Tab-separated table of C-alpha atoms in Angstrom:
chain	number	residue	atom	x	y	z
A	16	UNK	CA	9.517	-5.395	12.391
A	17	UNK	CA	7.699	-6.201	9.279
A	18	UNK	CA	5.743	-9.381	9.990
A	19	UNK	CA	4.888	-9.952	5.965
A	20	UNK	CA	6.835	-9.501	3.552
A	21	UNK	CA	6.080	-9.022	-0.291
A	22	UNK	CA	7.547	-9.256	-4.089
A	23	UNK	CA	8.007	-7.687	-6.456
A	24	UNK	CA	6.688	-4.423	-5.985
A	25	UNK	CA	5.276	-4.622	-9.733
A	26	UNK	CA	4.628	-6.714	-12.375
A	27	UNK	CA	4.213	-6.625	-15.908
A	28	UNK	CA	2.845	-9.985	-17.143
A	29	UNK	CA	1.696	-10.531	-20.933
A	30	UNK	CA	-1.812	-11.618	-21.674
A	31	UNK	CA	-1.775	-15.638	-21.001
A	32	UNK	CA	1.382	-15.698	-19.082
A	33	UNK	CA	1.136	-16.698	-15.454
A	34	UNK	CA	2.050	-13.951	-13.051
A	35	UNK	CA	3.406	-14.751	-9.569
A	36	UNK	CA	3.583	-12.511	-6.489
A	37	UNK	CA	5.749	-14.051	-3.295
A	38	UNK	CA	4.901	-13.424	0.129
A	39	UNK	CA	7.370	-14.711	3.454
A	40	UNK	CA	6.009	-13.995	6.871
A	41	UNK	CA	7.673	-14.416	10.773
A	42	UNK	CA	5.623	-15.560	13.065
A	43	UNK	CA	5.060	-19.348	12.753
A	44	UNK	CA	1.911	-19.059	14.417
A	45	UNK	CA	0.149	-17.482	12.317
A	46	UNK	CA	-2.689	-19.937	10.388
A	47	UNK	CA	-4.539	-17.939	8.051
A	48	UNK	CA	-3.070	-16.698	4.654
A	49	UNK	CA	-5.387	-14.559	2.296
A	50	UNK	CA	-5.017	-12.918	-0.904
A	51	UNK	CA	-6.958	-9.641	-1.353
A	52	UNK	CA	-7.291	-7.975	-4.881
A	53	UNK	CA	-7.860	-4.176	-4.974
A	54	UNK	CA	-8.829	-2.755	-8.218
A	55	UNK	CA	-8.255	1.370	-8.462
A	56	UNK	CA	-11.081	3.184	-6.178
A	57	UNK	CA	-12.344	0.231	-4.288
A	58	UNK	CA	-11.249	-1.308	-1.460
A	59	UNK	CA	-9.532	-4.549	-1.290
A	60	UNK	CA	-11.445	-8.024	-1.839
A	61	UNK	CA	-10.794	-11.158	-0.913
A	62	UNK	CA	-9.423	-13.160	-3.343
A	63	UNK	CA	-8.901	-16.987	-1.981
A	64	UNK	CA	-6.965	-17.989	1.476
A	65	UNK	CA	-5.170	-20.690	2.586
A	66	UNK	CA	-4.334	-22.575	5.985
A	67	UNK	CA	-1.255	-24.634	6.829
A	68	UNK	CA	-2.689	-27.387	6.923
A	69	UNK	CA	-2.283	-27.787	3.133
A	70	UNK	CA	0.336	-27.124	0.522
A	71	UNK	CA	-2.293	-25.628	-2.068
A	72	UNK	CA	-5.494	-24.402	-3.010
A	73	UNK	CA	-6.949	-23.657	-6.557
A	74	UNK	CA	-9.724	-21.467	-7.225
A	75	UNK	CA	-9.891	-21.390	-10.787
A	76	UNK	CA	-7.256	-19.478	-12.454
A	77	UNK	CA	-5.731	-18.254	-9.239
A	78	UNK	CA	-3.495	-20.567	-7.061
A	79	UNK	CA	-1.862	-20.198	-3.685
A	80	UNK	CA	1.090	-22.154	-3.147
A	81	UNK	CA	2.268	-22.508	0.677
A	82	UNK	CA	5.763	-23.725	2.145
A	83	UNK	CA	4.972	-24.234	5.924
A	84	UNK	CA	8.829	-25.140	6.759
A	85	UNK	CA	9.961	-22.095	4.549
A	86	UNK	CA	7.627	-19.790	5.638
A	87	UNK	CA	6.419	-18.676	2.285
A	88	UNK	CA	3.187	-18.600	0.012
A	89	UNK	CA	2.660	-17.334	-3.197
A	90	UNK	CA	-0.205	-16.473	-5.453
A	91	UNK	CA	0.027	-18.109	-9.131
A	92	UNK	CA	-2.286	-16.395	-11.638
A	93	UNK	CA	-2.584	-18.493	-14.835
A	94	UNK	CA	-3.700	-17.293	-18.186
A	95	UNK	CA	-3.365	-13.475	-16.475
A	96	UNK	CA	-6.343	-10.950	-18.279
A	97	UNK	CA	-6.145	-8.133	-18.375
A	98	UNK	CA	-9.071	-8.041	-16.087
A	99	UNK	CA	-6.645	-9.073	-13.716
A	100	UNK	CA	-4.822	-6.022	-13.511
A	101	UNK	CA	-4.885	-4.888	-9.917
A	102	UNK	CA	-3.097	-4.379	-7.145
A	103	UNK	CA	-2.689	-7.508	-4.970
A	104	UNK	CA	-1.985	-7.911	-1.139
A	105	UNK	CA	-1.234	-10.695	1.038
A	106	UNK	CA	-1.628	-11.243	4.717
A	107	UNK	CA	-1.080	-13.524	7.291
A	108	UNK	CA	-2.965	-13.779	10.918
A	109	UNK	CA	-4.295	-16.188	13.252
A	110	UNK	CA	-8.178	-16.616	13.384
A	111	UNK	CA	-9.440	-13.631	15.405
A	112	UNK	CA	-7.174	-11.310	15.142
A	113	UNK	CA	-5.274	-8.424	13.230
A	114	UNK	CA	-4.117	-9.339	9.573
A	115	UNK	CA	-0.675	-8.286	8.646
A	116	UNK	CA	-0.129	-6.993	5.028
A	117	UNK	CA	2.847	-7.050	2.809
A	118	UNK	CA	3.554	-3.841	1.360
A	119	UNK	CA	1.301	-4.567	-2.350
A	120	UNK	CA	2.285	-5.731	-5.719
A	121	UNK	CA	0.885	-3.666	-8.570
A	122	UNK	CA	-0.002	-6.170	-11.601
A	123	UNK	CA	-0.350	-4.571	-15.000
A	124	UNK	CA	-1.472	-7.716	-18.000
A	125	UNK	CA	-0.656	-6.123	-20.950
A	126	UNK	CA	-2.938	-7.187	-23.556
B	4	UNK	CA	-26.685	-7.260	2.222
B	5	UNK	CA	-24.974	-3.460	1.586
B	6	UNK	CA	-21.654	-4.388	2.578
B	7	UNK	CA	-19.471	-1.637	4.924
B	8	UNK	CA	-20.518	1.540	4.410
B	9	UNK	CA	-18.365	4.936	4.424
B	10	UNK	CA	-18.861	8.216	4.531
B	11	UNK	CA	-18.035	10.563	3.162
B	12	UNK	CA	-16.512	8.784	-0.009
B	13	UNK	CA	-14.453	12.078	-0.432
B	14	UNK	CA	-13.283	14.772	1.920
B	15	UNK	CA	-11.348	17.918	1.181
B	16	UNK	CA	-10.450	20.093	4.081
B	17	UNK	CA	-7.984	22.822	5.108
B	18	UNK	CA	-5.328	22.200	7.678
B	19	UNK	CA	-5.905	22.400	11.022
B	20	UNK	CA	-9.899	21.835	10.601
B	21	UNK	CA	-11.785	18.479	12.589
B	22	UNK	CA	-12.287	15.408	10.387
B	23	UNK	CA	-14.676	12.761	10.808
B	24	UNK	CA	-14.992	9.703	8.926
B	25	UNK	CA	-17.773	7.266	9.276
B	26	UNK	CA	-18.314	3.453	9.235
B	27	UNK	CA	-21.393	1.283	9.204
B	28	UNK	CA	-20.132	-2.443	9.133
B	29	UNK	CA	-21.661	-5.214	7.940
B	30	UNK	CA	-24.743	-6.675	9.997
B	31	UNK	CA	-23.984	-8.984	12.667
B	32	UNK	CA	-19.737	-8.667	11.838
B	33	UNK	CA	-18.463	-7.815	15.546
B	34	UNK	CA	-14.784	-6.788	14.902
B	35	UNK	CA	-14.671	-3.677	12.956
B	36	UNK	CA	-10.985	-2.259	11.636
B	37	UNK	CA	-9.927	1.299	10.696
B	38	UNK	CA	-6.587	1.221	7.927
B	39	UNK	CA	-5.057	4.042	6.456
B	40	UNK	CA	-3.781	3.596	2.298
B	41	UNK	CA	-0.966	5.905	1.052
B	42	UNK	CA	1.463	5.544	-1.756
B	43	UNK	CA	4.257	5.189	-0.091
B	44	UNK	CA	3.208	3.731	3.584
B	45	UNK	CA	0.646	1.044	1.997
B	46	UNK	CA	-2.322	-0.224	4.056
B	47	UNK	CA	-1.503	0.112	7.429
B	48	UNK	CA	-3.543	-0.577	10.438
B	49	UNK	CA	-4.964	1.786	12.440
B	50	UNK	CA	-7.305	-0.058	15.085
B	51	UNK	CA	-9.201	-2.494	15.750
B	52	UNK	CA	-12.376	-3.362	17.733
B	53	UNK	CA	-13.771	-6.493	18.808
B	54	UNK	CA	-16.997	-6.457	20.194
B	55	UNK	CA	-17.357	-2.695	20.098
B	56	UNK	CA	-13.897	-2.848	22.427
B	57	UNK	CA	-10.669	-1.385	21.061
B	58	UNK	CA	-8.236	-4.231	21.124
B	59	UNK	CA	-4.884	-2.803	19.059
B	60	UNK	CA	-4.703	1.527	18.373
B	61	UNK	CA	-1.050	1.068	18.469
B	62	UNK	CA	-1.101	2.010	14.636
B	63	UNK	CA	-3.061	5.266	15.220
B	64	UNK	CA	-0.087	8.057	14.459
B	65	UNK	CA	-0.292	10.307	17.106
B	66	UNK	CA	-3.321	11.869	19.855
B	67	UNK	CA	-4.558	13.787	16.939
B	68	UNK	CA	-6.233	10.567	16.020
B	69	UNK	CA	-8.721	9.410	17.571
B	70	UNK	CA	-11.434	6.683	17.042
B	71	UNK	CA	-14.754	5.063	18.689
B	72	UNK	CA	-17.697	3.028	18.741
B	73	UNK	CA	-20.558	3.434	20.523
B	74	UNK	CA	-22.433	0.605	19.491
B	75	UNK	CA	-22.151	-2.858	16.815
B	76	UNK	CA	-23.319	-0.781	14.052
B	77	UNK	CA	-21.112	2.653	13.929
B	78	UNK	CA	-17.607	3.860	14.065
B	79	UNK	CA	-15.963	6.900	13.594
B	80	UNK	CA	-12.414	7.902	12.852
B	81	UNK	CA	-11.825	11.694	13.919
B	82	UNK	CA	-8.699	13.860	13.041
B	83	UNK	CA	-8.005	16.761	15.086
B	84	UNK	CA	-6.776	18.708	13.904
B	85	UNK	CA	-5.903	17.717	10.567
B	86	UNK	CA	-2.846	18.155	8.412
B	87	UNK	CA	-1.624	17.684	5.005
B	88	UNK	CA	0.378	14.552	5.740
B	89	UNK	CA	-3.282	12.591	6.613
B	90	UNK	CA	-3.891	12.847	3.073
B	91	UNK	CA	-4.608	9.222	1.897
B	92	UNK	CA	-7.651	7.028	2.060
B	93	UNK	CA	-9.219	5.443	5.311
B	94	UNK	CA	-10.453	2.173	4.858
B	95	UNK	CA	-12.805	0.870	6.997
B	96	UNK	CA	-13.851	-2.869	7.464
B	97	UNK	CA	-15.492	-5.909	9.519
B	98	UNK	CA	-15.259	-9.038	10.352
B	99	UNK	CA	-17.318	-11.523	11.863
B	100	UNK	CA	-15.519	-13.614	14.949
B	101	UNK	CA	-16.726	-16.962	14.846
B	102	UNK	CA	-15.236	-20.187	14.966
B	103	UNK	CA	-12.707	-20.290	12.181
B	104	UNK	CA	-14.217	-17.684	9.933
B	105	UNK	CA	-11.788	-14.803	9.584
B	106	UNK	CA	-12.124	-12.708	6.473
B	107	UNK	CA	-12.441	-9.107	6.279
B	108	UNK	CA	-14.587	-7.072	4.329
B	109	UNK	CA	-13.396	-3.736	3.338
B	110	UNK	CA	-15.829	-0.346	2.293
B	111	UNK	CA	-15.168	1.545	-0.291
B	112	UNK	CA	-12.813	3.661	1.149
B	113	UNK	CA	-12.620	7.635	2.276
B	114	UNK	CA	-10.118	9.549	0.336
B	115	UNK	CA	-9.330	12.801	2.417
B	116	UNK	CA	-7.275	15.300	1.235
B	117	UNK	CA	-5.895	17.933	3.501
B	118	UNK	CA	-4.730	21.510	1.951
Protein backbone atom coordinates (compact mmCIF):
# COMPACT_ATOMS: atom_id res chain seq x y z
CA UNK A 1 0.00 0.00 0.00
CA UNK A 2 1.27 3.33 -0.95
CA UNK A 3 1.69 5.27 2.29
CA UNK A 4 2.18 8.87 0.27
CA UNK A 5 0.59 9.84 -2.25
CA UNK A 6 1.44 12.64 -4.89
CA UNK A 7 -0.02 15.19 -7.72
CA UNK A 8 0.21 15.89 -10.50
CA UNK A 9 2.80 13.97 -11.99
CA UNK A 10 3.95 17.30 -13.90
CA UNK A 11 3.62 20.71 -14.03
CA UNK A 12 4.00 23.42 -16.31
CA UNK A 13 3.79 26.75 -14.43
CA UNK A 14 4.56 30.24 -16.21
CA UNK A 15 7.26 32.46 -14.87
CA UNK A 16 5.52 34.35 -11.71
CA UNK A 17 2.66 32.04 -11.38
CA UNK A 18 2.49 29.99 -8.21
CA UNK A 19 2.86 26.29 -8.77
CA UNK A 20 1.32 23.78 -6.33
CA UNK A 21 2.15 20.08 -5.86
CA UNK A 22 -0.44 17.99 -3.37
CA UNK A 23 0.63 15.30 -1.26
CA UNK A 24 -2.12 12.87 1.05
CA UNK A 25 -0.55 10.28 3.26
CA UNK A 26 -2.20 7.14 5.62
CA UNK A 27 -0.81 6.70 8.56
CA UNK A 28 -1.92 9.37 11.10
CA UNK A 29 1.06 8.86 13.00
CA UNK A 30 3.31 10.00 11.08
CA UNK A 31 4.81 13.73 12.36
CA UNK A 32 7.31 14.82 10.03
CA UNK A 33 6.48 16.19 6.47
CA UNK A 34 9.47 17.35 4.18
CA UNK A 35 9.80 18.65 0.82
CA UNK A 36 12.95 17.59 -1.09
CA UNK A 37 13.93 19.33 -4.46
CA UNK A 38 16.07 17.29 -6.92
CA UNK A 39 17.52 19.14 -9.74
CA UNK A 40 18.76 16.69 -12.88
CA UNK A 41 22.11 14.72 -11.71
CA UNK A 42 22.01 15.44 -8.05
CA UNK A 43 20.39 13.93 -5.47
CA UNK A 44 17.45 15.24 -3.70
CA UNK A 45 17.70 18.29 -1.11
CA UNK A 46 15.78 19.28 1.43
CA UNK A 47 13.66 21.90 0.74
CA UNK A 48 11.57 23.01 4.08
CA UNK A 49 9.42 20.47 6.45
CA UNK A 50 6.66 20.73 8.46
CA UNK A 51 5.13 19.08 11.74
CA UNK A 52 1.47 18.79 12.73
CA UNK A 53 1.59 20.78 15.11
CA UNK A 54 1.02 23.73 12.73
CA UNK A 55 -1.09 24.53 9.73
CA UNK A 56 1.90 26.33 7.82
CA UNK A 57 5.31 27.23 7.36
CA UNK A 58 6.91 29.86 4.95
CA UNK A 59 10.35 29.85 3.89
CA UNK A 60 10.50 32.51 1.53
CA UNK A 61 8.92 31.85 -1.70
CA UNK A 62 8.09 28.27 -0.88
CA UNK A 63 5.10 27.38 1.44
CA UNK A 64 3.81 24.17 2.92
CA UNK A 65 0.32 24.08 3.68
CA UNK A 66 -0.86 21.09 6.09
CA UNK A 67 -4.53 19.71 6.80
CA UNK A 68 -4.00 17.42 9.90
CA UNK A 69 -7.86 16.21 9.87
CA UNK A 70 -7.61 15.72 5.98
CA UNK A 71 -4.50 14.20 5.87
CA UNK A 72 -2.97 16.39 3.26
CA UNK A 73 -0.03 18.98 2.71
CA UNK A 74 0.95 20.78 -0.11
CA UNK A 75 3.89 22.78 -1.30
CA UNK A 76 2.95 26.44 -2.71
CA UNK A 77 5.75 27.96 -4.81
CA UNK A 78 5.09 31.69 -5.42
CA UNK A 79 6.58 33.80 -8.11
CA UNK A 80 7.92 30.14 -9.67
CA UNK A 81 11.68 30.84 -11.65
CA UNK A 82 12.70 29.17 -13.68
CA UNK A 83 15.41 28.25 -11.31
CA UNK A 84 12.79 26.40 -9.79
CA UNK A 85 12.45 23.89 -12.30
CA UNK A 86 13.03 20.54 -10.66
CA UNK A 87 11.65 17.65 -9.72
CA UNK A 88 9.97 17.78 -6.28
CA UNK A 89 9.20 14.95 -3.68
CA UNK A 90 7.35 14.77 -0.58
CA UNK A 91 7.51 12.46 2.36
CA UNK A 92 6.06 11.75 5.44
CA UNK A 93 7.69 9.74 8.62
CA UNK A 94 7.89 9.82 12.22
CA UNK A 95 11.22 11.10 13.81
CA UNK A 96 13.65 8.17 13.53
CA UNK A 97 12.59 6.33 11.07
CA UNK A 98 12.09 5.48 7.25
CA UNK A 99 10.62 8.42 5.07
CA UNK A 100 7.95 7.49 2.67
CA UNK A 101 7.97 9.26 -0.79
CA UNK A 102 5.23 10.08 -3.16
CA UNK A 103 5.95 9.04 -6.52
CA UNK A 104 7.64 12.90 -7.78
CA UNK A 105 6.22 15.83 -9.54
CA UNK A 106 8.34 17.13 -12.40
CA UNK A 107 8.05 21.15 -12.44
CA UNK A 108 9.01 22.84 -15.67
CA UNK A 109 8.66 27.28 -15.18
CA UNK A 110 8.57 28.30 -18.48
CA UNK A 111 10.15 31.54 -18.77
CA UNK B 1 31.84 19.22 5.85
CA UNK B 2 31.91 16.93 2.31
CA UNK B 3 28.52 15.78 2.56
CA UNK B 4 27.74 11.75 1.57
CA UNK B 5 30.04 10.53 -0.60
CA UNK B 6 29.55 7.87 -3.57
CA UNK B 7 31.40 5.97 -5.57
CA UNK B 8 31.64 5.35 -8.33
CA UNK B 9 29.47 8.34 -9.70
CA UNK B 10 29.01 6.09 -12.87
CA UNK B 11 29.13 2.38 -13.50
CA UNK B 12 28.71 0.49 -16.73
CA UNK B 13 28.86 -3.24 -16.56
CA UNK B 14 27.80 -6.35 -18.50
CA UNK B 15 25.16 -8.67 -17.20
CA UNK B 16 25.80 -11.12 -14.93
CA UNK B 17 29.17 -9.31 -13.58
CA UNK B 18 29.46 -8.24 -9.39
CA UNK B 19 28.58 -4.61 -8.61
CA UNK B 20 29.61 -2.65 -5.79
CA UNK B 21 28.57 0.67 -4.87
CA UNK B 22 30.05 2.68 -2.11
CA UNK B 23 28.91 5.14 0.62
CA UNK B 24 30.77 7.36 3.04
CA UNK B 25 28.04 9.27 5.12
CA UNK B 26 28.23 12.27 6.69
CA UNK B 27 30.41 12.50 10.01
CA UNK B 28 28.76 11.66 13.11
CA UNK B 29 25.05 10.86 11.02
CA UNK B 30 24.30 7.21 12.50
CA UNK B 31 21.40 6.01 10.23
CA UNK B 32 22.61 5.57 6.79
CA UNK B 33 19.87 4.64 3.79
CA UNK B 34 20.42 2.91 0.42
CA UNK B 35 17.34 4.05 -2.41
CA UNK B 36 17.15 3.02 -5.78
CA UNK B 37 15.77 6.02 -8.64
CA UNK B 38 14.20 4.76 -11.92
CA UNK B 39 11.82 6.37 -14.30
CA UNK B 40 9.16 4.52 -13.83
CA UNK B 41 9.52 2.95 -10.07
CA UNK B 42 10.67 6.49 -8.50
CA UNK B 43 12.83 6.57 -5.34
CA UNK B 44 12.27 3.61 -3.58
CA UNK B 45 13.85 2.37 -0.47
CA UNK B 46 16.16 -0.13 -0.30
CA UNK B 47 17.52 -0.32 3.44
CA UNK B 48 18.20 1.19 6.13
CA UNK B 49 20.71 1.15 9.03
CA UNK B 50 20.65 2.62 12.31
CA UNK B 51 23.60 2.50 14.21
CA UNK B 52 25.53 0.43 11.71
CA UNK B 53 22.35 -2.23 12.28
CA UNK B 54 20.05 -3.02 9.37
CA UNK B 55 16.63 -2.07 10.58
CA UNK B 56 14.19 -2.35 7.18
CA UNK B 57 15.87 -4.48 3.73
CA UNK B 58 12.37 -5.34 2.97
CA UNK B 59 12.78 -3.02 -0.21
CA UNK B 60 15.95 -4.84 -1.41
CA UNK B 61 14.45 -6.80 -4.74
CA UNK B 62 15.62 -10.07 -4.44
CA UNK B 63 19.05 -12.17 -2.73
CA UNK B 64 20.96 -10.78 -5.58
CA UNK B 65 21.09 -7.68 -3.48
CA UNK B 66 22.86 -7.43 -0.89
CA UNK B 67 24.15 -4.62 1.46
CA UNK B 68 26.47 -3.91 4.70
CA UNK B 69 28.26 -1.88 7.03
CA UNK B 70 31.04 -2.63 8.84
CA UNK B 71 31.52 0.38 10.66
CA UNK B 72 29.76 4.37 11.14
CA UNK B 73 31.68 5.53 8.26
CA UNK B 74 31.15 2.93 5.16
CA UNK B 75 28.49 1.09 3.33
CA UNK B 76 28.30 -0.85 0.44
CA UNK B 77 25.51 -1.93 -1.84
CA UNK B 78 26.61 -5.17 -3.89
CA UNK B 79 24.70 -6.71 -6.92
CA UNK B 80 25.33 -10.18 -7.75
CA UNK B 81 25.04 -10.81 -10.24
CA UNK B 82 23.79 -7.98 -12.06
CA UNK B 83 21.20 -7.52 -14.75
CA UNK B 84 19.86 -5.05 -17.07
CA UNK B 85 16.72 -4.31 -15.09
CA UNK B 86 19.20 -2.72 -12.03
CA UNK B 87 19.82 -0.05 -14.37
CA UNK B 88 18.91 3.20 -12.46
CA UNK B 89 20.73 5.27 -9.91
CA UNK B 90 21.50 4.25 -6.19
CA UNK B 91 21.22 6.90 -3.88
CA UNK B 92 22.81 6.76 -0.84
CA UNK B 93 22.16 8.95 2.33
CA UNK B 94 22.37 9.71 6.27
CA UNK B 95 20.83 10.89 8.88
CA UNK B 96 21.64 11.85 12.21
CA UNK B 97 19.15 10.27 15.12
CA UNK B 98 18.81 12.70 17.70
CA UNK B 99 16.09 14.11 19.50
CA UNK B 100 13.73 15.51 16.93
CA UNK B 101 16.19 16.07 14.14
CA UNK B 102 15.22 13.91 11.19
CA UNK B 103 16.39 15.07 7.81
CA UNK B 104 18.21 13.16 5.34
CA UNK B 105 21.00 14.02 3.33
CA UNK B 106 21.34 12.42 0.04
CA UNK B 107 24.98 11.88 -2.20
CA UNK B 108 25.16 12.49 -5.40
CA UNK B 109 23.95 9.46 -6.62
CA UNK B 110 25.48 6.19 -8.63
CA UNK B 111 24.02 5.77 -12.00
CA UNK B 112 24.72 2.04 -13.07
CA UNK B 113 23.91 0.83 -16.19
CA UNK B 114 23.81 -2.83 -16.90
CA UNK B 115 24.27 -4.15 -20.73
Amino acid sequence: QQQVKQSPQSLIVQKGGISIINCAYENTAFDYFPWYQQFPGKGPALLIAIRPDVSEKKEGRFTISFNKSAKQFSLHIMDSQPGDSATYFCAASNVGDQFYFGTGTSLTVIP
Amino acid sequence: DAGVIQSPRHEVTEMGQEVTLRCKPISGHNSLFWYRQTMMRGLELLIYFNNNVPIDDSGMPEDRFSAKMPNASFSTLKIQPSEPRDSAVYFCASRRLAGVANEQFFGPGTRLTVL
